[in-house]
Short mmCIF file of C-alpha atoms in Angstrom, two decimals:
data_model
loop_
_atom_site.label_atom_id
_atom_site.label_comp_id
_atom_site.label_asym_id
_atom_site.label_seq_id
_atom_site.Cartn_x
_atom_site.Cartn_y
_atom_site.Cartn_z
CA MET A 12 123.43 110.97 118.89
CA GLU A 13 124.82 107.54 119.15
CA GLU A 14 127.81 105.85 118.44
CA HIS A 15 129.35 106.29 115.21
CA GLY A 16 126.97 109.31 114.99
CA GLN A 17 123.74 107.81 114.19
CA LYS A 18 121.06 109.14 115.21
CA SER A 19 118.08 107.81 117.00
CA TRP A 20 114.52 107.92 117.03
CA PRO A 21 113.39 106.30 120.47
CA VAL A 22 109.76 105.33 121.08
CA SER A 23 108.50 106.50 124.19
CA HIS A 24 105.36 105.12 125.69
CA TYR A 25 103.95 103.60 122.33
CA GLN A 26 101.07 101.89 123.33
CA GLN A 27 99.69 104.19 125.55
CA GLU A 28 97.07 106.29 124.15
CA GLY A 29 95.99 109.90 125.27
CA GLU A 30 96.63 113.21 124.80
CA ARG A 31 100.52 114.38 124.77
CA ILE A 32 102.23 117.53 124.54
CA SER A 33 104.21 118.12 121.60
CA ASN A 34 106.74 120.69 120.57
CA TRP A 35 107.42 119.83 117.42
CA PHE A 36 106.71 122.54 115.15
CA ALA A 37 105.18 125.15 117.89
CA ASP A 38 105.65 124.97 121.57
CA GLY A 39 102.90 123.16 123.78
CA VAL A 40 100.58 122.18 121.41
CA LYS A 41 98.19 119.01 123.21
CA LYS A 42 97.63 115.84 120.27
CA GLN A 43 95.69 112.76 121.40
CA HIS A 44 98.19 109.72 120.34
CA ARG A 45 96.97 106.49 119.20
CA THR A 46 98.52 103.43 117.67
CA LEU A 47 98.08 102.61 114.11
CA GLY A 48 96.43 99.59 114.94
CA THR A 49 93.83 101.62 116.43
CA TRP A 50 93.15 104.29 113.86
CA ILE A 51 93.48 101.24 111.34
CA ASN A 52 90.61 99.02 113.37
CA ALA A 53 88.38 102.13 113.82
CA LEU A 54 88.51 102.54 110.40
CA ILE A 55 87.73 98.84 109.53
CA GLY A 56 84.89 99.07 112.33
CA ALA A 57 83.26 101.82 110.26
CA GLY A 58 82.90 99.59 107.43
CA PHE A 59 85.93 101.30 105.72
CA VAL A 60 88.12 99.08 103.44
CA ILE A 61 91.14 100.22 103.20
CA GLU A 62 93.22 100.73 99.65
CA HIS A 63 96.41 102.25 100.14
CA LEU A 64 99.01 102.17 102.30
CA ASN A 65 102.49 104.60 102.07
CA GLU A 66 105.44 105.41 105.27
CA TRP A 67 105.64 109.14 102.58
CA GLY A 68 110.27 108.86 102.67
CA PRO A 69 111.90 111.89 100.29
CA THR A 70 113.03 110.50 97.18
CA ALA A 71 116.82 111.01 95.99
CA GLU A 72 115.32 113.74 94.04
CA GLN A 73 114.24 115.68 96.85
CA ILE A 74 116.73 114.72 98.64
CA ALA A 75 119.46 116.30 96.74
CA ALA A 76 116.93 119.94 96.38
CA ASN A 77 116.52 119.80 100.05
CA PRO A 78 119.71 118.43 101.95
CA ALA A 79 117.38 118.46 105.33
CA LEU A 80 115.31 115.99 104.23
CA ASP A 81 118.26 114.12 104.50
CA GLU A 82 117.70 112.36 107.99
CA GLU A 83 113.99 111.43 107.03
CA LYS A 84 114.25 108.27 105.57
CA GLU A 85 115.84 106.86 108.00
CA ARG A 86 111.76 106.91 109.69
CA PRO A 87 108.34 107.80 108.08
CA MET A 88 107.77 110.99 108.68
CA ILE A 89 103.94 110.81 107.52
CA PHE A 90 101.48 107.51 107.65
CA ILE A 91 99.43 108.45 104.50
CA LEU A 92 96.36 106.08 103.98
CA ARG A 93 93.04 105.86 101.74
CA ALA A 94 89.98 104.27 102.69
CA ARG A 95 86.23 104.33 101.13
CA LYS A 96 83.14 103.99 103.09
CA ALA A 97 81.74 99.66 101.75
CA GLY A 98 79.03 99.51 99.77
#
């Protein structure tokens, strides 16, 4: 919690790709971190055409139904990408 009661979500070592240990859904989960640029460029390099990007956040209706989602409007919780193979 920062000054004035505002939350912040620091991004540490974003450019450093590789294995990380996460305690988000469960403790000790191993994951492979990649930057968004790495993911998108890998798709382009493999011949995919990117059709849509969405950084999902809850709607006002979703927050009203589930108030715990309120803090999720401050940062994208999920990155959604649609791509298709060219040709």
